[in-house]
Coordinates of C-alpha atoms and ligand atoms in Angstrom, one line a residue:
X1 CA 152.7 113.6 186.5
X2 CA 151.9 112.3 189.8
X3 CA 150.8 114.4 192.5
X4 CA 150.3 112.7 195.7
X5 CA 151.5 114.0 198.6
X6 CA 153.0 111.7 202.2
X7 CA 150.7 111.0 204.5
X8 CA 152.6 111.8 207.5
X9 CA 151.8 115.5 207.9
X10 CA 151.3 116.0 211.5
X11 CA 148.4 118.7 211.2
X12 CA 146.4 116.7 208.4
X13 CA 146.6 113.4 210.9
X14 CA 145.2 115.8 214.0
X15 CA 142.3 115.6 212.1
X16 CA 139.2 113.3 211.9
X17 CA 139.3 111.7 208.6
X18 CA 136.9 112.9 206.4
X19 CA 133.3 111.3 204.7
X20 CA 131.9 111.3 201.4
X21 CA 134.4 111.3 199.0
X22 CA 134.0 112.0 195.7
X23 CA 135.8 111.4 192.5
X24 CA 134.8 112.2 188.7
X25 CA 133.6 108.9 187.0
X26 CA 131.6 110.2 184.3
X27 CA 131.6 113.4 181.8
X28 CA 130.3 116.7 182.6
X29 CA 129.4 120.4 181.3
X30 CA 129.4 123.2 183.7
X31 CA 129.9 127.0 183.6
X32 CA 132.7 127.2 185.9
X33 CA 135.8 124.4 186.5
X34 CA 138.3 125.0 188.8
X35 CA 141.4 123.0 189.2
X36 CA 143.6 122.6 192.6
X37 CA 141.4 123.0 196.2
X38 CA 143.9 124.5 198.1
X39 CA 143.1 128.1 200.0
X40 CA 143.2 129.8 196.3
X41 CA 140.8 127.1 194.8
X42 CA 138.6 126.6 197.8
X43 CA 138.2 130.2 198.2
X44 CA 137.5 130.9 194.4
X45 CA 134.9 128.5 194.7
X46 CA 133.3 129.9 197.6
X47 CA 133.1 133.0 196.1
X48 CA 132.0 131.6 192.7
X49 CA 129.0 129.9 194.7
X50 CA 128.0 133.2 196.5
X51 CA 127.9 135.4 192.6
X52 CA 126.1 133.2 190.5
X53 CA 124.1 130.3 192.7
X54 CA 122.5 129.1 189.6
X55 CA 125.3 128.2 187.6
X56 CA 126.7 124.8 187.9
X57 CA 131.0 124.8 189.4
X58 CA 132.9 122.1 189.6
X59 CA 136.0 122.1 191.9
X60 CA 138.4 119.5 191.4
X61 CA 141.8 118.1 193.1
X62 CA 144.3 115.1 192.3
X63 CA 145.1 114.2 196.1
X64 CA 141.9 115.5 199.1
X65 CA 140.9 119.0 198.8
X66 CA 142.9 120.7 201.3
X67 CA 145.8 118.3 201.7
X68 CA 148.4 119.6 199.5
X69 CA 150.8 122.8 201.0
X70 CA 147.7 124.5 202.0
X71 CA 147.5 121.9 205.0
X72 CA 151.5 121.7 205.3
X73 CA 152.5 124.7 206.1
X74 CA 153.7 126.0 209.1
X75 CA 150.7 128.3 210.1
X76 CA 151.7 131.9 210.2
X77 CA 149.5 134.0 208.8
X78 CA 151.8 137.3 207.8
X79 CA 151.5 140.9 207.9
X80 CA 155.3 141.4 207.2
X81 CA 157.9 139.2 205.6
X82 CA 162.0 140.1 205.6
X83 CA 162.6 137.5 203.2
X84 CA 160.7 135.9 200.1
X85 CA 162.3 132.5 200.5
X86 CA 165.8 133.0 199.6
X87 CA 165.2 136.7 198.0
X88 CA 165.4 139.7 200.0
X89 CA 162.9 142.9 200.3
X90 CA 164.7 146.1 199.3
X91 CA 162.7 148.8 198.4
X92 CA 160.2 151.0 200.2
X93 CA 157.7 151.3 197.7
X94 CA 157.6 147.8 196.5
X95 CA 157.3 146.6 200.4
X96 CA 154.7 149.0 201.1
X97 CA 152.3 147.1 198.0
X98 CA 153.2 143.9 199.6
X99 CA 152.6 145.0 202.9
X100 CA 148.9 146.1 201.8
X101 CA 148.5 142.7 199.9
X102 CA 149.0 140.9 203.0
X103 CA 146.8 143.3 205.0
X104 CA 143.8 142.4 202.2
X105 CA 144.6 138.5 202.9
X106 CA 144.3 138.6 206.8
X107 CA 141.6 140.8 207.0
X108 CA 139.5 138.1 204.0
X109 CA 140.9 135.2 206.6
X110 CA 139.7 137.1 209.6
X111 CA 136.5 137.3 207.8
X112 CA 136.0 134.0 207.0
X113 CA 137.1 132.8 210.7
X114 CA 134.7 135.1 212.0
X115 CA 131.7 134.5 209.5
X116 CA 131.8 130.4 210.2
X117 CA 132.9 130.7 213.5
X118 CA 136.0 128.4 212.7
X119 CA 138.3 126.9 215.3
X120 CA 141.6 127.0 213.8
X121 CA 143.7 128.0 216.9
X122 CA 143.8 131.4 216.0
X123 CA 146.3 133.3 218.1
X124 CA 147.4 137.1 217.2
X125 CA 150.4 137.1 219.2
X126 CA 153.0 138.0 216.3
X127 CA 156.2 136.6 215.2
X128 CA 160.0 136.6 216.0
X129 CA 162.4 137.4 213.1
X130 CA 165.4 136.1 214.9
X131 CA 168.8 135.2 214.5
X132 CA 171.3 134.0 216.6
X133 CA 174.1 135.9 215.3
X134 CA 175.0 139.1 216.0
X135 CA 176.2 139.7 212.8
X136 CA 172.1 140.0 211.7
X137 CA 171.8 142.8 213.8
X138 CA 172.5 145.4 211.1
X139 CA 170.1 143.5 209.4
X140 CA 167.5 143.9 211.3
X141 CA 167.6 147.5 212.5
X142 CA 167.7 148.1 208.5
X143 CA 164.0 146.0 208.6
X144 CA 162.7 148.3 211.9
X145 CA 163.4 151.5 209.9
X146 CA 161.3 150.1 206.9
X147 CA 158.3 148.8 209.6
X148 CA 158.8 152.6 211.5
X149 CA 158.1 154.2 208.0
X150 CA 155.2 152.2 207.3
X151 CA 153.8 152.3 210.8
X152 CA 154.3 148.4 211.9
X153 CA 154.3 148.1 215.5
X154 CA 157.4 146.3 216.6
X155 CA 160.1 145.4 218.9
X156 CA 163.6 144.5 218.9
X157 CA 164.5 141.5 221.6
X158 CA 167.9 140.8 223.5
X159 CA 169.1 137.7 224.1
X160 CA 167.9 137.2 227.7
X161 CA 164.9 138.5 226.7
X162 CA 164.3 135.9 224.6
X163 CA 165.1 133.1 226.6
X164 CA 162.2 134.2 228.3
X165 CA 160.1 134.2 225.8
X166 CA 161.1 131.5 223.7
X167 CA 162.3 128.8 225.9
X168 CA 166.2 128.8 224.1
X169 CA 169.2 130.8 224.8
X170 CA 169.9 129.8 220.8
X171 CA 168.8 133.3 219.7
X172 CA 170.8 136.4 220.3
X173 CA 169.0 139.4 218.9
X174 CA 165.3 139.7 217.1
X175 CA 162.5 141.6 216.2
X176 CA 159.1 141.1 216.9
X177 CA 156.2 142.5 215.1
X178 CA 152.5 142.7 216.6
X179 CA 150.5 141.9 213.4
X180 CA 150.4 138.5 212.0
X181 CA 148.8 135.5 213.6
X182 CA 149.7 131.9 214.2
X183 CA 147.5 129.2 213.4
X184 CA 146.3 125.6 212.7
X185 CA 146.6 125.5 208.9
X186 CA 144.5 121.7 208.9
X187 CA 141.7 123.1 210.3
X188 CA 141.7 126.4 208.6
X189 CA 141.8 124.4 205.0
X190 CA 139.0 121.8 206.4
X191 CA 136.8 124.2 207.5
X192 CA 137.1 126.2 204.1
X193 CA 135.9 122.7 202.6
X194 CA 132.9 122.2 204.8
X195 CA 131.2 125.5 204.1
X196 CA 131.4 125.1 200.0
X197 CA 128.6 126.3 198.7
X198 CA 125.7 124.0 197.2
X199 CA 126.3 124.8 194.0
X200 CA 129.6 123.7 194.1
X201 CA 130.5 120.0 193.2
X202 CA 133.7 118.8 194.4
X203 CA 135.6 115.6 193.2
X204 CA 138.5 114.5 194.8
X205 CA 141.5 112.0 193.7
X206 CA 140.5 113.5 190.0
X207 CA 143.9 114.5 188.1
X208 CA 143.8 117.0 185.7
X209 CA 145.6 114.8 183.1
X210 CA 145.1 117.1 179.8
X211 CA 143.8 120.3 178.8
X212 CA 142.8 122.6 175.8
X213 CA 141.2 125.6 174.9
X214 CA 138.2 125.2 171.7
X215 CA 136.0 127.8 170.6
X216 CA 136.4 129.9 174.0
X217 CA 135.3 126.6 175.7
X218 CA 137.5 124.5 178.0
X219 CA 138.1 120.6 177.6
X220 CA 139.6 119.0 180.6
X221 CA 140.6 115.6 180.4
X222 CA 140.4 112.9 183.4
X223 CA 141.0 109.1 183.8
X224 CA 137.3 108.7 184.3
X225 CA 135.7 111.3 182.5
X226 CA 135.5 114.8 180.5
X227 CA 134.8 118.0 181.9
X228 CA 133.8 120.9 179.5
X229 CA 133.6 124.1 181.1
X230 CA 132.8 127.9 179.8
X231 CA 135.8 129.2 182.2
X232 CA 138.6 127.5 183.9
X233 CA 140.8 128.9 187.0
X234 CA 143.6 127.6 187.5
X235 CA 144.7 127.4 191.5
X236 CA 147.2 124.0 191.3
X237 CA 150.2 126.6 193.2
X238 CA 152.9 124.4 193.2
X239 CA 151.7 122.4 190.2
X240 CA 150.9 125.6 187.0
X241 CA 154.4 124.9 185.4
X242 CA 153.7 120.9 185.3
X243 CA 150.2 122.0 183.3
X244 CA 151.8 124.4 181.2
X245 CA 150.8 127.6 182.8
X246 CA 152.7 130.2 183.0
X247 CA 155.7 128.1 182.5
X248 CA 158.5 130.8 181.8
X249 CA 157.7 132.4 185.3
X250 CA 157.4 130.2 188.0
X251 CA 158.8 127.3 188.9
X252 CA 158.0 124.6 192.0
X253 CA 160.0 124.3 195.5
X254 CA 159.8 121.3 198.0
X255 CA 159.9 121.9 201.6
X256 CA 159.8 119.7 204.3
X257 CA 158.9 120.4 208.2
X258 CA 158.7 117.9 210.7
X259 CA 156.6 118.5 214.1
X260 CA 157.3 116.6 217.6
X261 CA 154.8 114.9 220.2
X262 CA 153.4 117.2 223.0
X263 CA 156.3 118.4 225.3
X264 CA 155.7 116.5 228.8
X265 CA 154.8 118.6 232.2
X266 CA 158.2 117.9 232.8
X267 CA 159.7 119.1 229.2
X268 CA 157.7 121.7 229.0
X269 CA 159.0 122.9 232.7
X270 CA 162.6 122.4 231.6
X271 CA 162.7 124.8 229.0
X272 CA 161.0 127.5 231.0
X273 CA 157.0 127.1 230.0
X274 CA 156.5 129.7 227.0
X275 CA 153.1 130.6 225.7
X276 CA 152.9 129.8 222.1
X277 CA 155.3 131.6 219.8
X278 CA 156.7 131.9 216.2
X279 CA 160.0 132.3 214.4
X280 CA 161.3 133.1 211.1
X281 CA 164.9 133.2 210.2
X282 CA 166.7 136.6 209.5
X283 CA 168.5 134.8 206.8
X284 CA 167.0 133.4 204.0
X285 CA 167.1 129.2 204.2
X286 CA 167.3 129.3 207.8
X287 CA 165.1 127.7 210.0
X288 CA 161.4 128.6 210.9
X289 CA 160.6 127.2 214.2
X290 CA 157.8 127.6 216.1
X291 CA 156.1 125.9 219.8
X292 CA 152.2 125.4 219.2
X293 CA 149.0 125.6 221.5
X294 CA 149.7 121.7 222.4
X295 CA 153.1 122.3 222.9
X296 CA 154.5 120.5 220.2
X297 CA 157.8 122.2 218.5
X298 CA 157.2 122.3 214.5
X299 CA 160.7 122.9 212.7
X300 CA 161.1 123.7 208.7
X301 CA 164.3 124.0 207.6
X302 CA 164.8 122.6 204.2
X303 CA 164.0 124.0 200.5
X304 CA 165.2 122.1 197.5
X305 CA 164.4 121.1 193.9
X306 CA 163.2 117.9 194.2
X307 CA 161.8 115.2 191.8
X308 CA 159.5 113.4 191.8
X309 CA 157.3 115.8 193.7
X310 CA 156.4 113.0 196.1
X311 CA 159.1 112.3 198.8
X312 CA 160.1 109.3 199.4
X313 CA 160.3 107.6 202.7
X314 CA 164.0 107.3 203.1
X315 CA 163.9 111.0 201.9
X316 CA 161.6 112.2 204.3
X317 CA 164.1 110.5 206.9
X318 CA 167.2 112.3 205.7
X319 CA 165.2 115.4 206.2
X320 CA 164.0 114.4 209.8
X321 CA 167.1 114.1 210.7
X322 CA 168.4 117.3 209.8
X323 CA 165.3 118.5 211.8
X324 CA 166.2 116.9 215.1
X325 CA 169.6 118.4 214.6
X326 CA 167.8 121.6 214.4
X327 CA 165.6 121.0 217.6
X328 CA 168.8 119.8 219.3
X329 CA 170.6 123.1 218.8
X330 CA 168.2 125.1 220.2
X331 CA 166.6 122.6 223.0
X332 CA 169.5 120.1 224.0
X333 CA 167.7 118.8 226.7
X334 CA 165.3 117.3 225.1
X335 CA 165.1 114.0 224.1
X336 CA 166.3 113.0 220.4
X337 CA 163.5 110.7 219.2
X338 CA 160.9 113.8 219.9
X339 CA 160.0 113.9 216.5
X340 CA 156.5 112.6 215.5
X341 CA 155.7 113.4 212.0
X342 CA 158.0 114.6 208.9
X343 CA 156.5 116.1 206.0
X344 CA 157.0 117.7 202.4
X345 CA 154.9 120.3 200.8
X346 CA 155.3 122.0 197.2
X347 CA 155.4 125.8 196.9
X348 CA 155.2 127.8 193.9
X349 CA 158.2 131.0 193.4
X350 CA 158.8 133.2 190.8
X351 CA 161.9 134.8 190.0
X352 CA 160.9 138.4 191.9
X353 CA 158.7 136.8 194.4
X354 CA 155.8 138.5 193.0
X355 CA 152.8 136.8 192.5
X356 CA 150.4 135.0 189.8
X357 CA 147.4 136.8 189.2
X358 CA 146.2 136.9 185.7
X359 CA 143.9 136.3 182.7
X360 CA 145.1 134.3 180.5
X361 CA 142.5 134.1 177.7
X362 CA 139.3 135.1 177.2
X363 CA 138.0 132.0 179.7
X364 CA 141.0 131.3 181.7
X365 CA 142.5 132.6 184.9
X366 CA 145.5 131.9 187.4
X367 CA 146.1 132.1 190.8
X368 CA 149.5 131.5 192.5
X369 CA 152.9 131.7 193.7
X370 CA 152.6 133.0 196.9
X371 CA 155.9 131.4 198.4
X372 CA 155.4 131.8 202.5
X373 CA 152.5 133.8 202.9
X374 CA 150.1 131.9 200.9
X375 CA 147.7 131.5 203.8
X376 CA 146.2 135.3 203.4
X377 CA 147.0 135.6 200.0
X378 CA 146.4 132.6 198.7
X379 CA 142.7 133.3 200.3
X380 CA 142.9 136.8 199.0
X381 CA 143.9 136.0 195.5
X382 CA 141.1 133.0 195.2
X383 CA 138.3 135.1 195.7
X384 CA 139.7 138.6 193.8
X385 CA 140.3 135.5 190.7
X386 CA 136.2 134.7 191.1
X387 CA 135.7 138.2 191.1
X388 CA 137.9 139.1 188.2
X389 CA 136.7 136.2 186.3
X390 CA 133.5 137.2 186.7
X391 CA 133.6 141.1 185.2
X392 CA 133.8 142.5 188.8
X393 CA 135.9 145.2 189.4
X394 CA 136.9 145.8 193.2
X395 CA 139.8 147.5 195.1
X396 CA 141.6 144.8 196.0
X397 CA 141.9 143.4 192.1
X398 CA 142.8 147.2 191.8
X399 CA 145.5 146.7 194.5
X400 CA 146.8 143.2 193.3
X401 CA 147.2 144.7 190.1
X402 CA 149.6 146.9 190.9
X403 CA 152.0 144.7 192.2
X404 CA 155.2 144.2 190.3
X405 CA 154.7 141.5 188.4
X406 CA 156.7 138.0 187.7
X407 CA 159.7 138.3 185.4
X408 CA 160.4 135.8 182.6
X409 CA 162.4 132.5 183.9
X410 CA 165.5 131.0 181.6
X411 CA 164.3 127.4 180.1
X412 CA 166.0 124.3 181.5
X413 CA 168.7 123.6 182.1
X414 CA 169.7 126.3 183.1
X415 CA 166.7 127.4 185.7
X416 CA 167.4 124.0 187.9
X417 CA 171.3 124.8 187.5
X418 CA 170.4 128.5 188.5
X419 CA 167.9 127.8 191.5
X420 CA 170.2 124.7 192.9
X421 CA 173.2 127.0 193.0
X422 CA 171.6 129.9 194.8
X423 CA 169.8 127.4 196.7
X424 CA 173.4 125.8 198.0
X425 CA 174.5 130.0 198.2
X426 CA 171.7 130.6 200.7
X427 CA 172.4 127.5 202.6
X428 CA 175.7 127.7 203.5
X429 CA 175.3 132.1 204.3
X430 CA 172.4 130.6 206.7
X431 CA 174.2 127.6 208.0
X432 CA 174.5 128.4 211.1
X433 CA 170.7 129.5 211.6
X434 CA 169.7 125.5 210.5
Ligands
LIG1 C1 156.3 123.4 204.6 C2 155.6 124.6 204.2 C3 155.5 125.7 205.0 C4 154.8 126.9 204.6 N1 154.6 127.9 205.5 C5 153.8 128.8 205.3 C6 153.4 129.8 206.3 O1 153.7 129.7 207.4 N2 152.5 130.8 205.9 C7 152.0 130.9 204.7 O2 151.2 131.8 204.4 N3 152.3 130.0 203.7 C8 153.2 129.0 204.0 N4 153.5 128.0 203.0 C9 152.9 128.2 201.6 C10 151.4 127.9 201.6 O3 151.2 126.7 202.1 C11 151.0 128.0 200.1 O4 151.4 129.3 199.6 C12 149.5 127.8 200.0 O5 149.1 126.6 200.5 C13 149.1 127.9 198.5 O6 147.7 127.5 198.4 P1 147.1 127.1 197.0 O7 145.7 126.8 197.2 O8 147.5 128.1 196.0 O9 148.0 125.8 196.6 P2 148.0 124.3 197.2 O10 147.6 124.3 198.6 O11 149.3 123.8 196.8 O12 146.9 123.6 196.4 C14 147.0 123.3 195.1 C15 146.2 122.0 194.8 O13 146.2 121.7 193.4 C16 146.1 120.3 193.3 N5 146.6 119.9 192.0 C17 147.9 120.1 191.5 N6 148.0 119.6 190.3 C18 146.7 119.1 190.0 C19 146.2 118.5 188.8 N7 146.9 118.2 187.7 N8 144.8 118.1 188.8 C20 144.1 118.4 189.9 N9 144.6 119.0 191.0 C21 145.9 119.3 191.1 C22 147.0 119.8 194.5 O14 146.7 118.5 194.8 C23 146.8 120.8 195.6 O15 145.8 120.4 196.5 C24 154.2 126.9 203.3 C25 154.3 125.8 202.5 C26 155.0 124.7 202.9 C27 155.0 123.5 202.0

């Protein structure tokens, strides 16, 4: 299967093009191989590199380290979700392990910023969970009772208010919470592949075309060479069901965002001059929105099984489209070729929106599934992996461990005929919200 991404994502092409690429032209042995150098992979790595610094790791990725969804996402780095994608939270309990799993992954990102002194346009100013139909309201004074319980500092906004504050009379009620930070995800990703440790080897543009399990060894096959490895992890997100991992609980979604050019003085002016903000829809499958540093609008407003995984120009059009429609709505007076880049990006769900965390042999571990909030957990869950993988026992495995965990996924047909109908379900109860 091909895994190439577009190479119109407007963060990745912010972004001085990178040197010394390597790809995998001749066999190797090494203790450790991991495959898929997104945040989970690059992270695993990292922390691989810092336990054993005499041991040989290998990192590998079929497109440039970084560039998958780890570099398409839309940036916000969450302390609270209302929706998993198109499922929603319910119960207390099950929130409140969440919640502390995406504590654990902004306090490792934190960490990392901090440690390397990375400029990744880190701004804590919170997020909007905003709707602009009343009708939500209920929805989210339900959400403000579950954040009072577990002490999230919050606010709910009127409409005026958030004209204000967002530049749109669009929205008509939402609620803000304090935690969570927006960011550059490009440079977050690129800065993670700079500091790799020297012990670790990383070759890029290297598919994982094959592999098997012999004698508590693992035999990965490439175009241009063999790797065997004493321990695999797995971090591919998006891409473990097309390897054959964990194949009856998850399964991959395509997203695709589009960003515009700066806002002009005059632009900027007209719709009131907001500092830098974030939204996520109340309901699931509406639109996240959000207006940058720059002042550039990003917009993501589409989830769909798609295949190939690569989208097509004329796709990637369709789906701009949509997304000037969705600018439009909430900033008519701008001007409708705005748009600069569109992009798609693969993310991994399972059926409860719990996550991939596992052993799943003697030599093998998993990572993924991490649906919107991948950026801390994904970061999270690569390191805990290196650690698990590696006889440690910590907290946070302790923590991640007692999440729920996945549930079992019917075979096809009937999974694509499941997810496309609840898909076209969530779309049309969030069309107005597009
Ligand atoms: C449009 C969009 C918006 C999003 N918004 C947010 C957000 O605001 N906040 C948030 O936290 N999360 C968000 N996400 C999700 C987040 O990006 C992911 O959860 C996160 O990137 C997962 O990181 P990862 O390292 O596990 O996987 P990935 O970044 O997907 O990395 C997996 C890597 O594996 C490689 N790979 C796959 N198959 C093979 C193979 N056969 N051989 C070798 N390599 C392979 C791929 O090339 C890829 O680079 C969004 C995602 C998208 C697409």
């Amino acid at each position: 299967m091909e895994v190439v991404n577009d190479n119109s994502c407007g963060w990745i092409n912010n972004l001085d093009p990178r040197a010394e690429i390597k790809s995998l032209n001749s066999n190797e042995n090494c203790e450790w191989i991991i495959i898929g150098a997104g945040y989970t992979g690059l992270s695993a790595a990292r922390k691989l590199g810092q336990l054993h610094p005499n041991q040989k790791i290998i990192l590998i990725d079929a497109q440039l380290a970084g560039e998958g969804a780890s570099s398409r996402n839309s940036g916000y780095l969450v302390d609270t979700t209302l929706n998993d994608g198109f499922t929603s939270n319910k119960e207390l309990e099950t929130y409140k392990r969440k919640a502390s799993i995406y504590e654990l992954g902004i306090q490792v990102v934190k960490k990392f910023v901090k440690e390397y002194q990375v400029d990744c346009d880190w701004n804590e100013c919170g997020k909007f969970f905003a709707s602009s139909n009343y009708k939500d309201e209920k929805t989210l004074i339900n959400f403000s009772e579950t954040l009072k319980k577990l002490g999230f500092e919050h606010n709910l906004f009127s409409k005026n208010e958030l004209k204000k504050k967002l530049g749109t009379n669009f929205y008509s009620i939402a609620l803000h919470t304090k935690g969570g930070i927006l960011l550059h995800p490009g440079k977050l990703v690129r800065a993670m592949i700079d500091t790799l440790p020297e012990n670790v080897q990383l070759f890029e543009n290297t598919s994982l075309l094959k592999w098997e399990s012999i004698n508590d060894k693992v035999k990965c096959y490439f175009k241009n060479g063999i790797i065997n490895s004493q321990k695999v992890i797995f971090a591919t997100n998006g891409f473990l069901r097309s390897l054959g991992i964990k194949k009856y609980y998850n399964f991959p979604l395509t997203l695709t965002a589009s960003m515009t050019r700066s806002l002009s003085d005059k632009e900027y002016k007209s719709i009131g001059e907001p500092n830098e903000w974030g939204v996520l829809p109340v309901r699931p499958m509406g639109a996240t929105i959000r207006m940058t540093k720059d002042r550039r609008i990003l917009i993501r407003n589409t989830a769909e099984v798609h295949n190939p995984f690569k989208m097509a120009k004329i796709n990637l059009n369709e789906r701009s489209f949509k997304q000037t429609i969705g600018i439009k709505k909430r900033f008519p007076q701008l001007p409708d070729n705005i748009i600069q880049s569109t992009w798609s990006g693969i993310v991994s769900r399972t059926r409860n929106s719990s996550q991939i965390f596992e052993k799943i042999d003697n030599n093998i571990f998993v990572a993924g599934c991490y649906n919107g909030s991948g950026i801390g957990v994904g970061t999270l869950f690569g390191e805990q992996i290196a650690m698990k993988a590696s006889k440690e026992n910590t907290q946070e495995i302790k923590i991640i461990e007692g999440r729920n965990k996945p549930t079992w996924l019917p075979p096809e047909p009937f999974l694509s005929l499941g997810i496309k109908t609840r898909l076209i379900y969530e779309r049309i109860r969030a069309r107005s919200e597009i």
